[in-house]
Amino acid sequence: MKSKKCVAMLLAGGQGSRLGVLTSKIAKPAVPYGGKYRIIDFPLSNCTNSGIDTVGILTQYKPLELNDYVGSGKPWDLDRNDGGVHILPPYQGQQGGDWYSGTANAIYQNISFIERYNPEYVLILSGDHIYKMDYSEMINSHAQSGAACTIAVLEVSLEEATRFGIMNAHEDGTIYEFEEKPKVPKSNLASMGIYVFNWDKLRKYLVEDEADPNSSNDFGKNIIPAMLNAGELMRVYRFNDYWKDVGTVESLWDANLDLLNPKLNLDLSDKKWRIYSRTGGMPPQYISESAVVENSLITDGCEIYGSLDYSVLFENVTVEPGASVEYSLVMPGAVIQKGAKVRYSIIAENVVVGEDADIGGDPAVVGTEDWGITVVGADLIIGSKAQISANKMITENVEEGAKI
Amino acid sequence: MRTSAVAGIVFANVNDNLLKKLTTKRSMASVPFGGRYRLIDFALSNLVNAGVTNVGIITKENYRSLMDHVGNGIYWDLDRKNGGLYVLPPYSTGGAKRYSGTVDALAGAKDYIKHCNSDYIVICNADVLANVDVSSAIKAHIKNEADITVVYHKGTVFANSGETMLLGLKGDRVTSVDFDSEGGAEAAFSIGITIVGRELLLRLVEGASEEEYTSFNREVIAKKIKQLKVCGFEHSEYVAFMNGTDSYFRASMDLLDADVRRQLFNSERPVFTKTRDDMPTRYGTKAIVNNCFIADGCVIEGTVKNSVLFRGVKVEKGAVVENCILMQETKVGKETQLNNVISDKNAAIGDNMVLKGTAAKKFFIKKNQVL
């Protein structure tokens, strides 16, 4: 097989438990985002736009929808004769097999996949972030510096730094220390979970890590510290554009509403850096005579008869007359029936919100302490006149007139 | 039925001359329609939704935009090893004339018809807007043991049609045909979809060529109505013909009717088209939008009413767009007013302009025109 300069490995096996009911049936990278995308569209589109045509996707948790979505890789131009996209679930060999025990173990178990392409570099990605990035620049910078590993970092505030893996680096970009969620951060360079490794180095450390029974086989906890301790040259690659972790309900909600801010540095209409997605071929959206639509993002297949403000509507959503949706995300196929009110909520796929139901609460009314985004899980039915307050996670059908 | 039992033929250049403003640089088949489609999407989707996997598109001129649109057929799942999509332009061997009628066109596609291995051929015109259950039409054709099945609609015959074929029916059987260009009458009329056995089609086309006939409807079906078993299959749902700027505009505005949308965009028989990976449409803080059919990729900051907007249209603050069809990437500047305007692709209309057509005579802006 032809050698590849770089193979990308996308870690897509995590459960994303902080997204609650949104990931009860699907893996986090398959969670819908921005009206017509899924989170995984961002790393996949970044790969194809960066000239990386060989991508392994490591799956483990609830892979059905993700497998289906990725398919042959056609929407991202990753259906290639040579390379292309490959779904890599855990498998059994002659000596038995195991689930992926950690991020590093997932790559370790697929060493033979990577070696088929004999790459110089391996790019490690995750399916948790919304950003547009030219990986080819990062790989070039890595190649020129002669480092064993380059880690993409983003400057965050020192308060935020306590929530991230922090890279302490010298002025020239050389990393001397890595701290996971430090209480007193020494630097504000947060790891974005994007690594470029020289494959021969990574291979060596993966094999050593696997031999260590006490290791949790994780990049952040084990591989990176081991390489630093061994004195390998490791460097940061600074990134200054929009990047958002969408691992929590609130950050997912936030990152969606970010798209309504035209001043924000996340332009999904940029023809030079398209974000591709698998779309269902719905007809255009219809905005009726009675509709009031402001400050919102609406996708093909929607039928809007009610009012919308500050919301993102995914494919094929119906908002009936007299219904209102504010500061909310309504995912594909959901129906908001007559007179229903939805605010500060995430309504997952195919939910039916019954007539005159009232979902979610305004922080100005509820008070910031009790406030939070209300989430209604996929395929649920909310009975008419049901009332669901702020900060609720709905996992079962709700009866008519119920108060939660 | 085996996969390759039915093949399709689409006439791409039907009645190009009736929609002159939109066909100066494209065929009828590639005329943009309904926010994100080209007319041929309806014919191709009708065929594909009936399980047809082998389609020949007969074209004679202006087919660059058509080729660009259909590509290798991938958006209709027609990128196949077995069958697939064939674009059939005319041969140009030393002064050969271009097709002058449907008989000529079919004769030119003889090699395709010979080699497509099917039992039946479904012939479709690209100037018809309808979501047709072709699968049931084929079943009826077989059950009736028909030689030819014409798909028809009962209703008011459209005015200005080039050559509407009216059917006299006795049950499923077509007993007489007549042709009409005036419109207005109540009748059963062909919607440009005809099913015929492949070998019979070859024989009919060879015979008609020898006789120097030009029209398959007028001179083959009409003349042989007694010898052949010609049957009809009714399509009772929405249908429109693109036979003039008026009918194009009317059909576009029909999309604002929920009933029409339901009949044209049926989830069991979706209409496929080339995808463009636009982001969803963004409505700004001051947007006022009522009774509009809008594709993805638009940014609307102004007022838009009773209009159809294609992908990537931008309407800036203070602009007022009413009763318009704005095609792909049209830009409408600040405080500009448009009424009864049809803009072709990539039109750019500056700030503070007032462009008004009337209901009878639309203001037309050409492709790439800057105003």
mmCIF file of N, CA, C and O in Angstrom, chain B residues 68-136:
data_model
loop_
_atom_site.group_PDB
_atom_site.id
_atom_site.type_symbol
_atom_site.label_atom_id
_atom_site.label_comp_id
_atom_site.label_asym_id
_atom_site.label_seq_id
_atom_site.Cartn_x
_atom_site.Cartn_y
_atom_site.Cartn_z
ATOM 1 N N ASP B 68 -22.893 19.735 -15.359
ATOM 2 C CA ASP B 68 -22.351 20.160 -14.083
ATOM 3 C C ASP B 68 -23.289 19.719 -12.953
ATOM 4 O O ASP B 68 -22.848 19.274 -11.892
ATOM 5 N N HIS B 69 -24.580 19.817 -13.206
ATOM 6 C CA HIS B 69 -25.553 19.478 -12.169
ATOM 7 C C HIS B 69 -25.618 17.971 -11.916
ATOM 8 O O HIS B 69 -25.559 17.532 -10.769
ATOM 9 N N VAL B 70 -25.742 17.186 -12.982
ATOM 10 C CA VAL B 70 -25.969 15.745 -12.752
ATOM 11 C C VAL B 70 -24.683 14.978 -12.470
ATOM 12 O O VAL B 70 -24.711 13.964 -11.784
ATOM 13 N N GLY B 71 -23.552 15.481 -12.982
ATOM 14 C CA GLY B 71 -22.282 14.794 -12.742
ATOM 15 C C GLY B 71 -22.373 13.332 -13.100
ATOM 16 O O GLY B 71 -22.890 12.969 -14.157
ATOM 17 N N ASN B 72 -21.894 12.483 -12.201
ATOM 18 C CA ASN B 72 -21.976 11.038 -12.467
ATOM 19 C C ASN B 72 -23.246 10.446 -11.859
ATOM 20 O O ASN B 72 -23.370 9.231 -11.738
ATOM 21 N N GLY B 73 -24.171 11.303 -11.431
ATOM 22 C CA GLY B 73 -25.448 10.800 -10.922
ATOM 23 C C GLY B 73 -25.455 10.462 -9.454
ATOM 24 O O GLY B 73 -26.428 9.915 -8.933
ATOM 25 N N ILE B 74 -24.373 10.802 -8.767
ATOM 26 C CA ILE B 74 -24.190 10.343 -7.389
ATOM 27 C C ILE B 74 -25.318 10.810 -6.462
ATOM 28 O O ILE B 74 -25.737 10.087 -5.565
ATOM 29 N N TYR B 75 -25.874 12.017 -6.697
ATOM 30 C CA TYR B 75 -26.895 12.546 -5.783
ATOM 31 C C TYR B 75 -28.234 11.828 -5.930
ATOM 32 O O TYR B 75 -29.123 11.983 -5.112
ATOM 33 N N TRP B 76 -28.388 11.088 -7.007
ATOM 34 C CA TRP B 76 -29.612 10.306 -7.219
ATOM 35 C C TRP B 76 -29.312 8.818 -7.050
ATOM 36 O O TRP B 76 -30.093 7.980 -7.468
ATOM 37 N N ASP B 77 -28.132 8.517 -6.498
ATOM 38 C CA ASP B 77 -27.686 7.131 -6.355
ATOM 39 C C ASP B 77 -27.563 6.464 -7.728
ATOM 40 O O ASP B 77 -27.788 5.261 -7.864
ATOM 41 N N LEU B 78 -27.248 7.251 -8.733
ATOM 42 C CA LEU B 78 -27.131 6.697 -10.092
ATOM 43 C C LEU B 78 -25.668 6.490 -10.499
ATOM 44 O O LEU B 78 -25.365 6.330 -11.672
ATOM 45 N N ASP B 79 -24.766 6.553 -9.525
ATOM 46 C CA ASP B 79 -23.373 6.205 -9.846
ATOM 47 C C ASP B 79 -23.248 4.697 -9.653
ATOM 48 O O ASP B 79 -22.927 4.218 -8.583
ATOM 49 N N ARG B 80 -23.575 3.948 -10.707
ATOM 50 C CA ARG B 80 -23.676 2.497 -10.580
ATOM 51 C C ARG B 80 -22.700 1.805 -11.512
ATOM 52 O O ARG B 80 -22.371 2.317 -12.570
ATOM 53 N N LYS B 81 -22.294 0.591 -11.088
ATOM 54 C CA LYS B 81 -21.515 -0.267 -11.975
ATOM 55 C C LYS B 81 -22.435 -0.810 -13.047
ATOM 56 O O LYS B 81 -22.087 -0.931 -14.205
ATOM 57 N N ASN B 82 -23.628 -1.183 -12.578
ATOM 58 C CA ASN B 82 -24.595 -1.806 -13.461
ATOM 59 C C ASN B 82 -25.619 -0.745 -13.830
ATOM 60 O O ASN B 82 -26.441 -0.357 -13.020
ATOM 61 N N GLY B 83 -25.529 -0.238 -15.028
ATOM 62 C CA GLY B 83 -26.431 0.851 -15.409
ATOM 63 C C GLY B 83 -25.848 2.185 -15.007
ATOM 64 O O GLY B 83 -24.679 2.456 -15.242
ATOM 65 N N GLY B 84 -26.681 3.025 -14.352
ATOM 66 C CA GLY B 84 -26.214 4.331 -13.929
ATOM 67 C C GLY B 84 -26.751 5.429 -14.819
ATOM 68 O O GLY B 84 -27.784 5.267 -15.459
ATOM 69 N N LEU B 85 -26.018 6.536 -14.862
ATOM 70 C CA LEU B 85 -26.491 7.720 -15.583
ATOM 71 C C LEU B 85 -25.682 7.941 -16.858
ATOM 72 O O LEU B 85 -24.456 7.920 -16.837
ATOM 73 N N TYR B 86 -26.387 8.143 -17.958
ATOM 74 C CA TYR B 86 -25.723 8.424 -19.239
ATOM 75 C C TYR B 86 -26.247 9.738 -19.790
ATOM 76 O O TYR B 86 -27.448 9.896 -19.948
ATOM 77 N N VAL B 87 -25.359 10.690 -20.059
ATOM 78 C CA VAL B 87 -25.778 11.897 -20.747
ATOM 79 C C VAL B 87 -25.548 11.645 -22.230
ATOM 80 O O VAL B 87 -24.472 11.197 -22.632
ATOM 81 N N LEU B 88 -26.588 11.867 -23.039
ATOM 82 C CA LEU B 88 -26.532 11.510 -24.459
ATOM 83 C C LEU B 88 -26.647 12.761 -25.326
ATOM 84 O O LEU B 88 -27.715 13.116 -25.802
ATOM 85 N N PRO B 89 -25.519 13.459 -25.529
ATOM 86 C CA PRO B 89 -25.542 14.616 -26.422
ATOM 87 C C PRO B 89 -25.573 14.141 -27.868
ATOM 88 O O PRO B 89 -25.313 12.965 -28.136
ATOM 89 N N PRO B 90 -25.891 15.028 -28.822
ATOM 90 C CA PRO B 90 -25.939 14.573 -30.218
ATOM 91 C C PRO B 90 -24.530 14.269 -30.733
ATOM 92 O O PRO B 90 -23.558 14.814 -30.243
ATOM 93 N N TYR B 91 -24.447 13.349 -31.701
ATOM 94 C CA TYR B 91 -23.169 13.125 -32.385
ATOM 95 C C TYR B 91 -22.965 14.285 -33.336
ATOM 96 O O TYR B 91 -23.918 14.796 -33.908
ATOM 97 N N SER B 92 -21.740 14.726 -33.509
ATOM 98 C CA SER B 92 -21.561 15.709 -34.566
ATOM 99 C C SER B 92 -20.564 15.145 -35.558
ATOM 100 O O SER B 92 -19.370 15.311 -35.437
ATOM 101 N N THR B 93 -21.084 14.372 -36.497
ATOM 102 C CA THR B 93 -20.205 13.790 -37.499
ATOM 103 C C THR B 93 -20.475 14.490 -38.823
ATOM 104 O O THR B 93 -21.499 14.260 -39.460
ATOM 105 N N GLY B 94 -19.552 15.340 -39.167
ATOM 106 C CA GLY B 94 -19.580 16.008 -40.469
ATOM 107 C C GLY B 94 -20.928 16.591 -40.830
ATOM 108 O O GLY B 94 -21.618 16.102 -41.732
ATOM 109 N N GLY B 95 -21.346 17.633 -40.121
ATOM 110 C CA GLY B 95 -22.539 18.372 -40.519
ATOM 111 C C GLY B 95 -23.852 17.704 -40.174
ATOM 112 O O GLY B 95 -24.890 18.121 -40.670
ATOM 113 N N ALA B 96 -23.787 16.681 -39.331
ATOM 114 C CA ALA B 96 -25.052 16.063 -38.924
ATOM 115 C C ALA B 96 -25.927 17.092 -38.243
ATOM 116 O O ALA B 96 -25.462 17.868 -37.426
ATOM 117 N N LYS B 97 -27.207 17.129 -38.563
ATOM 118 C CA LYS B 97 -28.070 18.124 -37.950
ATOM 119 C C LYS B 97 -28.466 17.667 -36.544
ATOM 120 O O LYS B 97 -28.451 16.476 -36.229
ATOM 121 N N ARG B 98 -28.803 18.677 -35.703
ATOM 122 C CA ARG B 98 -29.231 18.338 -34.355
ATOM 123 C C ARG B 98 -30.662 17.827 -34.401
ATOM 124 O O ARG B 98 -31.366 17.994 -35.384
ATOM 125 N N TYR B 99 -31.065 17.192 -33.286
ATOM 126 C CA TYR B 99 -32.408 16.626 -33.250
ATOM 127 C C TYR B 99 -33.447 17.668 -33.615
ATOM 128 O O TYR B 99 -33.410 18.777 -33.125
ATOM 129 N N SER B 100 -34.402 17.290 -34.416
ATOM 130 C CA SER B 100 -35.465 18.238 -34.711
ATOM 131 C C SER B 100 -36.763 17.820 -34.043
ATOM 132 O O SER B 100 -37.726 18.557 -34.022
ATOM 133 N N GLY B 101 -36.814 16.640 -33.473
ATOM 134 C CA GLY B 101 -38.039 16.226 -32.783
ATOM 135 C C GLY B 101 -37.755 15.024 -31.930
ATOM 136 O O GLY B 101 -36.625 14.519 -31.881
ATOM 137 N N THR B 102 -38.799 14.547 -31.249
ATOM 138 C CA THR B 102 -38.602 13.444 -30.311
ATOM 139 C C THR B 102 -38.213 12.147 -31.013
ATOM 140 O O THR B 102 -37.458 11.346 -30.462
ATOM 141 N N VAL B 103 -38.697 11.949 -32.255
ATOM 142 C CA VAL B 103 -38.347 10.716 -32.978
ATOM 143 C C VAL B 103 -36.850 10.704 -33.279
ATOM 144 O O VAL B 103 -36.141 9.731 -33.020
ATOM 145 N N ASP B 104 -36.372 11.854 -33.791
ATOM 146 C CA ASP B 104 -34.949 12.026 -34.053
ATOM 147 C C ASP B 104 -34.102 11.793 -32.814
ATOM 148 O O ASP B 104 -33.067 11.137 -32.854
ATOM 149 N N ALA B 105 -34.571 12.402 -31.717
ATOM 150 C CA ALA B 105 -33.823 12.318 -30.465
ATOM 151 C C ALA B 105 -33.731 10.864 -30.007
ATOM 152 O O ALA B 105 -32.667 10.392 -29.603
ATOM 153 N N LEU B 106 -34.857 10.141 -30.091
ATOM 154 C CA LEU B 106 -34.849 8.731 -29.678
ATOM 155 C C LEU B 106 -33.987 7.905 -30.626
ATOM 156 O O LEU B 106 -33.273 6.999 -30.193
ATOM 157 N N ALA B 107 -34.044 8.256 -31.930
ATOM 158 C CA ALA B 107 -33.208 7.534 -32.895
ATOM 159 C C ALA B 107 -31.736 7.749 -32.558
ATOM 160 O O ALA B 107 -30.914 6.830 -32.655
ATOM 161 N N GLY B 108 -31.403 8.971 -32.132
ATOM 162 C CA GLY B 108 -30.018 9.279 -31.743
ATOM 163 C C GLY B 108 -29.580 8.506 -30.513
ATOM 164 O O GLY B 108 -28.392 8.285 -30.292
ATOM 165 N N ALA B 109 -30.558 8.112 -29.692
ATOM 166 C CA ALA B 109 -30.231 7.374 -28.465
ATOM 167 C C ALA B 109 -30.397 5.870 -28.646
ATOM 168 O O ALA B 109 -30.460 5.115 -27.682
ATOM 169 N N LYS B 110 -30.449 5.446 -29.924
ATOM 170 C CA LYS B 110 -30.731 4.046 -30.228
ATOM 171 C C LYS B 110 -29.730 3.090 -29.573
ATOM 172 O O LYS B 110 -30.115 2.041 -29.049
ATOM 173 N N ASP B 111 -28.457 3.490 -29.581
ATOM 174 C CA ASP B 111 -27.443 2.617 -28.979
ATOM 175 C C ASP B 111 -27.706 2.426 -27.490
ATOM 176 O O ASP B 111 -27.571 1.326 -26.959
ATOM 177 N N TYR B 112 -28.077 3.524 -26.837
ATOM 178 C CA TYR B 112 -28.382 3.429 -25.404
ATOM 179 C C TYR B 112 -29.561 2.482 -25.194
ATOM 180 O O TYR B 112 -29.520 1.596 -24.332
ATOM 181 N N ILE B 113 -30.614 2.669 -26.000
ATOM 182 C CA ILE B 113 -31.817 1.845 -25.832
ATOM 183 C C ILE B 113 -31.500 0.376 -26.110
ATOM 184 O O ILE B 113 -31.940 -0.522 -25.396
ATOM 185 N N LYS B 114 -30.684 0.154 -27.135
ATOM 186 C CA LYS B 114 -30.314 -1.228 -27.488
ATOM 187 C C LYS B 114 -29.569 -1.923 -26.359
ATOM 188 O O LYS B 114 -29.760 -3.101 -26.109
ATOM 189 N N HIS B 115 -28.681 -1.181 -25.721
ATOM 190 C CA HIS B 115 -27.756 -1.822 -24.787
ATOM 191 C C HIS B 115 -28.146 -1.718 -23.328
ATOM 192 O O HIS B 115 -27.423 -2.192 -22.461
ATOM 193 N N CYS B 116 -29.286 -1.097 -23.033
ATOM 194 C CA CYS B 116 -29.569 -0.897 -21.607
ATOM 195 C C CYS B 116 -30.209 -2.115 -20.946
ATOM 196 O O CYS B 116 -30.457 -2.085 -19.740
ATOM 197 N N ASN B 117 -30.437 -3.179 -21.713
ATOM 198 C CA ASN B 117 -30.812 -4.452 -21.088
ATOM 199 C C ASN B 117 -32.140 -4.485 -20.365
ATOM 200 O O ASN B 117 -32.392 -5.406 -19.598
ATOM 201 N N SER B 118 -32.966 -3.465 -20.547
ATOM 202 C CA SER B 118 -34.199 -3.448 -19.769
ATOM 203 C C SER B 118 -35.345 -4.035 -20.590
ATOM 204 O O SER B 118 -35.241 -4.217 -21.804
ATOM 205 N N ASP B 119 -36.447 -4.340 -19.915
ATOM 206 C CA ASP B 119 -37.654 -4.773 -20.620
ATOM 207 C C ASP B 119 -38.491 -3.566 -21.011
ATOM 208 O O ASP B 119 -39.160 -3.555 -22.027
ATOM 209 N N TYR B 120 -38.470 -2.545 -20.130
ATOM 210 C CA TYR B 120 -39.319 -1.365 -20.338
ATOM 211 C C TYR B 120 -38.481 -0.101 -20.296
ATOM 212 O O TYR B 120 -37.444 -0.049 -19.640
ATOM 213 N N ILE B 121 -39.001 0.917 -20.985
ATOM 214 C CA ILE B 121 -38.367 2.242 -20.931
ATOM 215 C C ILE B 121 -39.423 3.242 -20.468
ATOM 216 O O ILE B 121 -40.541 3.236 -20.978
ATOM 217 N N VAL B 122 -39.041 4.086 -19.499
ATOM 218 C CA VAL B 122 -39.921 5.179 -19.080
ATOM 219 C C VAL B 122 -39.344 6.462 -19.667
ATOM 220 O O VAL B 122 -38.211 6.829 -19.374
ATOM 221 N N ILE B 123 -40.134 7.098 -20.553
ATOM 222 C CA ILE B 123 -39.664 8.324 -21.201
ATOM 223 C C ILE B 123 -40.275 9.515 -20.466
ATOM 224 O O ILE B 123 -41.488 9.555 -20.244
ATOM 225 N N CYS B 124 -39.422 10.476 -20.052
ATOM 226 C CA CYS B 124 -39.917 11.606 -19.267
ATOM 227 C C CYS B 124 -39.479 12.923 -19.881
ATOM 228 O O CYS B 124 -38.364 13.044 -20.375
ATOM 229 N N ASN B 125 -40.348 13.921 -19.801
ATOM 230 C CA ASN B 125 -39.988 15.276 -20.208
ATOM 231 C C ASN B 125 -39.509 16.056 -18.995
ATOM 232 O O ASN B 125 -40.096 15.955 -17.915
ATOM 233 N N ALA B 126 -38.470 16.875 -19.198
ATOM 234 C CA ALA B 126 -37.899 17.614 -18.065
ATOM 235 C C ALA B 126 -38.666 18.888 -17.743
ATOM 236 O O ALA B 126 -38.361 19.555 -16.766
ATOM 237 N N ASP B 127 -39.679 19.243 -18.545
ATOM 238 C CA ASP B 127 -40.375 20.503 -18.279
ATOM 239 C C ASP B 127 -41.616 20.319 -17.419
ATOM 240 O O ASP B 127 -42.433 21.214 -17.312
ATOM 241 N N VAL B 128 -41.753 19.137 -16.812
ATOM 242 C CA VAL B 128 -42.940 18.852 -16.006
ATOM 243 C C VAL B 128 -42.563 18.804 -14.538
ATOM 244 O O VAL B 128 -41.582 18.170 -14.157
ATOM 245 N N LEU B 129 -43.359 19.490 -13.731
ATOM 246 C CA LEU B 129 -43.126 19.515 -12.302
ATOM 247 C C LEU B 129 -44.187 18.637 -11.638
ATOM 248 O O LEU B 129 -45.358 19.016 -11.582
ATOM 249 N N ALA B 130 -43.792 17.458 -11.194
ATOM 250 C CA ALA B 130 -44.737 16.554 -10.539
ATOM 251 C C ALA B 130 -43.945 15.475 -9.814
ATOM 252 O O ALA B 130 -42.855 15.111 -10.245
ATOM 253 N N ASN B 131 -44.486 15.002 -8.693
ATOM 254 C CA ASN B 131 -43.892 13.872 -8.004
ATOM 255 C C ASN B 131 -44.800 12.672 -8.287
ATOM 256 O O ASN B 131 -45.878 12.538 -7.726
ATOM 257 N N VAL B 132 -44.357 11.819 -9.207
ATOM 258 C CA VAL B 132 -45.224 10.794 -9.773
ATOM 259 C C VAL B 132 -44.840 9.405 -9.260
ATOM 260 O O VAL B 132 -43.652 9.074 -9.161
ATOM 261 N N ASP B 133 -45.828 8.611 -8.937
ATOM 262 C CA ASP B 133 -45.595 7.240 -8.510
ATOM 263 C C ASP B 133 -45.358 6.373 -9.753
ATOM 264 O O ASP B 133 -46.237 5.649 -10.212
ATOM 265 N N VAL B 134 -44.152 6.458 -10.288
ATOM 266 C CA VAL B 134 -43.811 5.745 -11.525
ATOM 267 C C VAL B 134 -43.858 4.226 -11.317
ATOM 268 O O VAL B 134 -44.199 3.471 -12.221
ATOM 269 N N SER B 135 -43.541 3.807 -10.091
ATOM 270 C CA SER B 135 -43.558 2.381 -9.795
ATOM 271 C C SER B 135 -44.954 1.791 -10.040
ATOM 272 O O SER B 135 -45.099 0.731 -10.675
ATOM 273 N N SER B 136 -45.987 2.477 -9.556
ATOM 274 C CA SER B 136 -47.354 1.990 -9.775
ATOM 275 C C SER B 136 -47.725 2.071 -11.256
ATOM 276 O O SER B 136 -48.478 1.228 -11.762
#
